[in-house]
PDB file of C-alpha atoms in Angstrom:
ATOM      1  CA  VAL A   1    -183.558 186.570 118.709  1.00  0.00           C
ATOM      2  CA  ARG A   2    -180.544 187.852 120.612  1.00  0.00           C
ATOM      3  CA  ASN A   3    -177.103 186.377 121.163  1.00  0.00           C
ATOM      4  CA  GLY A   4    -176.089 188.017 124.415  1.00  0.00           C
ATOM      5  CA  SER A   5    -176.436 191.756 123.751  1.00  0.00           C
ATOM      6  CA  THR A   6    -176.369 191.412 119.926  1.00  0.00           C
ATOM      7  CA  ASP A   7    -179.347 190.870 117.647  1.00  0.00           C
ATOM      8  CA  ALA A   8    -178.670 187.567 115.860  1.00  0.00           C
ATOM      9  CA  LEU A   9    -181.963 187.097 114.007  1.00  0.00           C
ATOM     10  CA  ALA A  10    -184.594 189.693 113.162  1.00  0.00           C
ATOM     11  CA  VAL A  11    -187.982 189.468 111.468  1.00  0.00           C
ATOM     12  CA  SER A  12    -189.275 192.732 110.006  1.00  0.00           C
ATOM     13  CA  LYS A  13    -192.881 193.897 109.724  1.00  0.00           C
ATOM     14  CA  SER A  14    -192.721 192.852 106.041  1.00  0.00           C
ATOM     15  CA  SER A  15    -191.819 189.295 107.139  1.00  0.00           C
ATOM     16  CA  TYR A  16    -188.254 189.740 105.945  1.00  0.00           C
ATOM     17  CA  VAL A  17    -185.690 187.740 107.911  1.00  0.00           C
ATOM     18  CA  GLY A  18    -182.347 189.229 108.813  1.00  0.00           C
ATOM     19  CA  ILE A  19    -179.351 187.383 110.191  1.00  0.00           C
ATOM     20  CA  GLY A  20    -176.769 189.789 111.536  1.00  0.00           C
ATOM     21  CA  THR A  21    -178.951 192.777 110.599  1.00  0.00           C
ATOM     22  CA  THR A  22    -181.994 194.327 112.248  1.00  0.00           C
ATOM     23  CA  ALA A  23    -183.273 195.918 109.021  1.00  0.00           C
ATOM     24  CA  PRO A  24    -183.461 193.208 106.326  1.00  0.00           C
ATOM     25  CA  GLU A  25    -184.352 194.482 102.837  1.00  0.00           C
ATOM     26  CA  ALA A  26    -185.182 191.110 101.231  1.00  0.00           C
ATOM     27  CA  LYS A  27    -186.937 187.853 102.153  1.00  0.00           C
ATOM     28  CA  LEU A  28    -183.600 186.732 103.633  1.00  0.00           C
ATOM     29  CA  GLU A  29    -180.650 189.021 104.245  1.00  0.00           C
ATOM     30  CA  VAL A  30    -177.447 187.786 105.815  1.00  0.00           C
ATOM     31  CA  ALA A  31    -174.898 190.346 107.003  1.00  0.00           C
ATOM     32  CA  GLY A  32    -171.566 188.545 107.025  1.00  0.00           C
ATOM     33  CA  PRO A  33    -170.287 185.326 105.520  1.00  0.00           C
ATOM     34  CA  LEU A  34    -172.856 182.711 104.468  1.00  0.00           C
ATOM     35  CA  LYS A  35    -172.074 179.017 104.296  1.00  0.00           C
ATOM     36  CA  VAL A  36    -174.550 176.576 102.784  1.00  0.00           C
ATOM     37  CA  THR A  37    -173.843 172.928 103.527  1.00  0.00           C
ATOM     38  CA  SER A  38    -176.177 170.306 102.191  1.00  0.00           C
ATOM     39  CA  ALA A  39    -176.244 166.978 100.430  1.00  0.00           C
ATOM     40  CA  GLY A  40    -178.485 168.381  97.694  1.00  0.00           C
ATOM     41  CA  ASP A  41    -178.714 171.377  95.396  1.00  0.00           C
ATOM     42  CA  THR A  42    -179.266 174.920  96.572  1.00  0.00           C
ATOM     43  CA  GLY A  43    -181.503 176.867  94.197  1.00  0.00           C
ATOM     44  CA  ILE A  44    -181.609 180.603  93.555  1.00  0.00           C
ATOM     45  CA  GLY A  45    -184.815 181.576  91.760  1.00  0.00           C
ATOM     46  CA  GLN A  46    -183.647 184.967  90.469  1.00  0.00           C
ATOM     47  CA  ASP A  47    -180.352 186.861  90.254  1.00  0.00           C
ATOM     48  CA  LEU A  48    -177.359 186.286  92.492  1.00  0.00           C
ATOM     49  CA  VAL A  49    -175.878 189.727  93.083  1.00  0.00           C
ATOM     50  CA  LEU A  50    -172.466 190.137  94.697  1.00  0.00           C
ATOM     51  CA  THR A  51    -172.288 193.644  96.142  1.00  0.00           C
ATOM     52  CA  ASN A  52    -168.706 193.886  97.409  1.00  0.00           C
ATOM     53  CA  ILE A  53    -167.470 196.777  95.231  1.00  0.00           C
ATOM     54  CA  ASP A  54    -163.804 195.995  95.914  1.00  0.00           C
ATOM     55  CA  ALA A  55    -163.830 192.355  94.789  1.00  0.00           C
ATOM     56  CA  SER A  56    -166.221 189.433  94.930  1.00  0.00           C
ATOM     57  CA  THR A  57    -165.249 185.779  94.698  1.00  0.00           C
ATOM     58  CA  ILE A  58    -167.114 182.570  94.052  1.00  0.00           C
ATOM     59  CA  LYS A  59    -164.864 179.839  95.400  1.00  0.00           C
ATOM     60  CA  SER A  60    -165.100 176.067  95.160  1.00  0.00           C
ATOM     61  CA  TYR A  61    -162.854 173.545  96.870  1.00  0.00           C
ATOM     62  CA  ALA A  62    -163.888 170.906  94.330  1.00  0.00           C
ATOM     63  CA  PRO A  63    -164.625 170.942  90.577  1.00  0.00           C
ATOM     64  CA  LEU A  64    -167.101 173.719  89.798  1.00  0.00           C
ATOM     65  CA  THR A  65    -169.672 173.609  87.007  1.00  0.00           C
ATOM     66  CA  VAL A  66    -171.625 176.657  85.884  1.00  0.00           C
ATOM     67  CA  GLN A  67    -174.421 175.544  83.569  1.00  0.00           C
ATOM     68  CA  SER A  68    -177.090 177.457  81.721  1.00  0.00           C
ATOM     69  CA  GLY A  69    -180.308 175.494  81.260  1.00  0.00           C
ATOM     70  CA  GLY A  70    -180.831 171.758  81.064  1.00  0.00           C
ATOM     71  CA  SER A  71    -179.599 169.188  78.560  1.00  0.00           C
ATOM     72  CA  ASN A  72    -182.494 169.925  76.155  1.00  0.00           C
ATOM     73  CA  ASP A  73    -182.387 173.730  76.529  1.00  0.00           C
ATOM     74  CA  ASN A  74    -180.634 176.186  74.241  1.00  0.00           C
ATOM     75  CA  PHE A  75    -179.615 178.900  76.708  1.00  0.00           C
ATOM     76  CA  ASN A  76    -176.477 181.016  76.521  1.00  0.00           C
ATOM     77  CA  LEU A  77    -174.068 181.376  79.412  1.00  0.00           C
ATOM     78  CA  THR A  78    -172.751 184.927  79.445  1.00  0.00           C
ATOM     79  CA  LEU A  79    -169.703 186.127  81.339  1.00  0.00           C
ATOM     80  CA  LYS A  80    -169.654 189.898  81.034  1.00  0.00           C
ATOM     81  CA  GLY A  81    -167.644 192.772  82.424  1.00  0.00           C
ATOM     82  CA  SER A  82    -169.540 196.065  82.740  1.00  0.00           C
ATOM     83  CA  GLY A  83    -168.424 199.393  81.287  1.00  0.00           C
ATOM     84  CA  THR A  84    -164.819 199.025  80.190  1.00  0.00           C
ATOM     85  CA  GLY A  85    -164.395 195.915  82.348  1.00  0.00           C
ATOM     86  CA  LYS A  86    -163.152 192.692  80.814  1.00  0.00           C
ATOM     87  CA  VAL A  87    -163.572 189.003  81.568  1.00  0.00           C
ATOM     88  CA  TYR A  88    -160.194 187.608  82.638  1.00  0.00           C
ATOM     89  CA  ILE A  89    -159.187 183.957  82.722  1.00  0.00           C
ATOM     90  CA  ASP A  90    -156.293 183.678  85.127  1.00  0.00           C
ATOM     91  CA  ASP A  91    -155.087 180.179  84.273  1.00  0.00           C
ATOM     92  CA  ASP A  92    -155.251 177.613  81.480  1.00  0.00           C
ATOM     93  CA  LEU A  93    -158.428 177.556  79.383  1.00  0.00           C
ATOM     94  CA  GLU A  94    -159.533 174.412  77.583  1.00  0.00           C
ATOM     95  CA  ILE A  95    -162.421 174.668  75.125  1.00  0.00           C
ATOM     96  CA  THR A  96    -164.182 171.603  73.773  1.00  0.00           C
ATOM     97  CA  GLY A  97    -166.491 171.756  70.796  1.00  0.00           C
ATOM     98  CA  THR A  98    -166.732 174.459  68.142  1.00  0.00           C
ATOM     99  CA  THR A  99    -166.192 177.962  69.471  1.00  0.00           C
ATOM    100  CA  THR A 100    -166.593 181.293  67.698  1.00  0.00           C
ATOM    101  CA  PHE A 101    -165.366 184.703  68.782  1.00  0.00           C
ATOM    102  CA  PRO A 102    -167.541 187.243  66.941  1.00  0.00           C
ATOM    103  CA  SER A 103    -165.527 190.211  68.208  1.00  0.00           C
ATOM    104  CA  GLY A 104    -162.140 188.547  67.781  1.00  0.00           C
ATOM    105  CA  LEU A 105    -159.775 186.770  70.123  1.00  0.00           C
ATOM    106  CA  THR A 106    -156.577 188.230  71.522  1.00  0.00           C
ATOM    107  CA  VAL A 107    -154.046 186.107  73.378  1.00  0.00           C
ATOM    108  CA  ALA A 108    -151.729 188.380  75.370  1.00  0.00           C
ATOM    109  CA  SER A 109    -149.138 185.668  75.890  1.00  0.00           C
ATOM    110  CA  GLY A 110    -148.899 181.942  75.383  1.00  0.00           C
ATOM    111  CA  ASN A 111    -150.147 179.838  72.496  1.00  0.00           C
ATOM    112  CA  ILE A 112    -153.307 178.740  70.799  1.00  0.00           C
ATOM    113  CA  THR A 113    -152.926 175.021  70.146  1.00  0.00           C
ATOM    114  CA  ALA A 114    -155.170 172.483  68.458  1.00  0.00           C
ATOM    115  CA  SER A 115    -154.211 169.027  69.707  1.00  0.00           C
ATOM    116  CA  SER A 116    -156.574 167.654  67.070  1.00  0.00           C
ATOM    117  CA  GLY A 117    -158.733 169.414  64.542  1.00  0.00           C
ATOM    118  CA  ASN A 118    -158.054 172.836  63.068  1.00  0.00           C
ATOM    119  CA  ILE A 119    -157.520 176.445  63.938  1.00  0.00           C
ATOM    120  CA  SER A 120    -159.107 178.526  61.201  1.00  0.00           C
ATOM    121  CA  ALA A 121    -159.543 182.162  60.258  1.00  0.00           C
ATOM    122  CA  SER A 122    -162.395 183.075  57.932  1.00  0.00           C
ATOM    123  CA  ALA A 123    -163.802 186.249  56.458  1.00  0.00           C
ATOM    124  CA  GLY A 124    -166.941 187.222  54.603  1.00  0.00           C
ATOM    125  CA  SER A 125    -167.221 187.584  50.840  1.00  0.00           C
ATOM    126  CA  GLY A 126    -164.857 190.210  49.433  1.00  0.00           C
ATOM    127  CA  THR A 127    -162.786 190.414  52.621  1.00  0.00           C
ATOM    128  CA  PHE A 128    -159.668 188.593  53.751  1.00  0.00           C
ATOM    129  CA  ALA A 129    -158.873 186.701  56.905  1.00  0.00           C
ATOM    130  CA  THR A 130    -155.412 187.211  58.326  1.00  0.00           C
ATOM    131  CA  LEU A 131    -153.667 184.476  60.252  1.00  0.00           C
ATOM    132  CA  THR A 132    -150.366 185.671  61.665  1.00  0.00           C
ATOM    133  CA  VAL A 133    -147.862 182.936  62.429  1.00  0.00           C
ATOM    134  CA  THR A 134    -144.438 183.346  64.008  1.00  0.00           C
ATOM    135  CA  GLY A 135    -141.942 180.703  62.869  1.00  0.00           C
ATOM    136  CA  ASN A 136    -142.266 177.975  60.240  1.00  0.00           C
ATOM    137  CA  THR A 137    -145.726 176.695  59.403  1.00  0.00           C
ATOM    138  CA  ASN A 138    -147.878 174.720  57.009  1.00  0.00           C
ATOM    139  CA  LEU A 139    -150.888 176.583  55.649  1.00  0.00           C
ATOM    140  CA  ALA A 140    -153.925 174.964  54.055  1.00  0.00           C
ATOM    141  CA  THR A 141    -156.992 176.655  52.599  1.00  0.00           C
ATOM    142  CA  THR A 142    -160.284 175.135  51.505  1.00  0.00           C
ATOM    143  CA  SER A 143    -161.003 177.851  48.932  1.00  0.00           C
ATOM    144  CA  GLY A 144    -159.697 181.177  47.673  1.00  0.00           C
ATOM    145  CA  ASN A 145    -156.201 182.586  47.289  1.00  0.00           C
ATOM    146  CA  VAL A 146    -153.259 182.407  49.667  1.00  0.00           C
ATOM    147  CA  GLY A 147    -150.872 185.294  50.118  1.00  0.00           C
ATOM    148  CA  ILE A 148    -147.484 185.228  51.801  1.00  0.00           C
ATOM    149  CA  GLY A 149    -146.207 188.719  52.439  1.00  0.00           C
ATOM    150  CA  THR A 150    -149.354 190.248  50.928  1.00  0.00           C
ATOM    151  CA  THR A 151    -152.926 190.806  52.122  1.00  0.00           C
ATOM    152  CA  SER A 152    -154.354 190.913  48.589  1.00  0.00           C
ATOM    153  CA  PRO A 153    -153.164 187.859  46.622  1.00  0.00           C
ATOM    154  CA  GLY A 154    -154.216 187.904  42.953  1.00  0.00           C
ATOM    155  CA  SER A 155    -153.767 184.181  42.304  1.00  0.00           C
ATOM    156  CA  ARG A 156    -154.028 180.861  44.137  1.00  0.00           C
ATOM    157  CA  LEU A 157    -150.556 181.487  45.603  1.00  0.00           C
ATOM    158  CA  GLU A 158    -148.815 184.833  45.606  1.00  0.00           C
ATOM    159  CA  VAL A 159    -145.528 185.351  47.392  1.00  0.00           C
ATOM    160  CA  THR A 160    -144.147 188.846  47.918  1.00  0.00           C
ATOM    161  CA  GLY A 161    -140.470 188.912  48.884  1.00  0.00           C
ATOM    162  CA  ASP A 162    -137.622 186.427  48.594  1.00  0.00           C
ATOM    163  CA  THR A 163    -138.600 182.797  48.000  1.00  0.00           C
ATOM    164  CA  ALA A 164    -136.680 179.572  48.472  1.00  0.00           C
ATOM    165  CA  ILE A 165    -137.905 176.304  46.948  1.00  0.00           C
ATOM    166  CA  ASN A 166    -136.107 173.173  48.076  1.00  0.00           C
ATOM    167  CA  GLY A 167    -136.581 169.948  46.131  1.00  0.00           C
ATOM    168  CA  GLY A 168    -137.631 171.458  42.787  1.00  0.00           C
ATOM    169  CA  THR A 169    -141.057 172.072  41.320  1.00  0.00           C
ATOM    170  CA  THR A 170    -143.447 169.973  39.258  1.00  0.00           C
ATOM    171  CA  ASN A 171    -145.993 171.194  36.701  1.00  0.00           C
ATOM    172  CA  SER A 172    -149.067 169.094  36.238  1.00  0.00           C
TER     173      SER A 172
END
């Protein structure tokens, strides 16, 4: 099918359909922007590959949900940078539910805040978890020793450095 002197739609010998290309390499190949407008879902049976090597964008002008599996499935959703690439979140991130970071979590700037619940650091047997806090804080532990100014406390509470106790102490 031609649009004036330009091929607008091509069907190859392999029954591949090309829009904006005369040599489609897949069942449907669109050369140029693609807009899908429908009242229902649009399904992709295999991988969605974005091939712009400079930058690719998935954009939504309304709330966007990316979901892995159905409500009764147990599938992971993986966001992954290749090689030395990283996954960047360029705005606020809100996490609901319990979340683990097996390789650690680094916050370059800003805060980690728990509006309810806890922020915890844990370590395996024989190792220590380190929670670094800038400013004044309350610290609670469910088991083990607590060290202030030391990474190897030898008792329930060990303080290395100057200590100030306001309000006295009570032995029980």
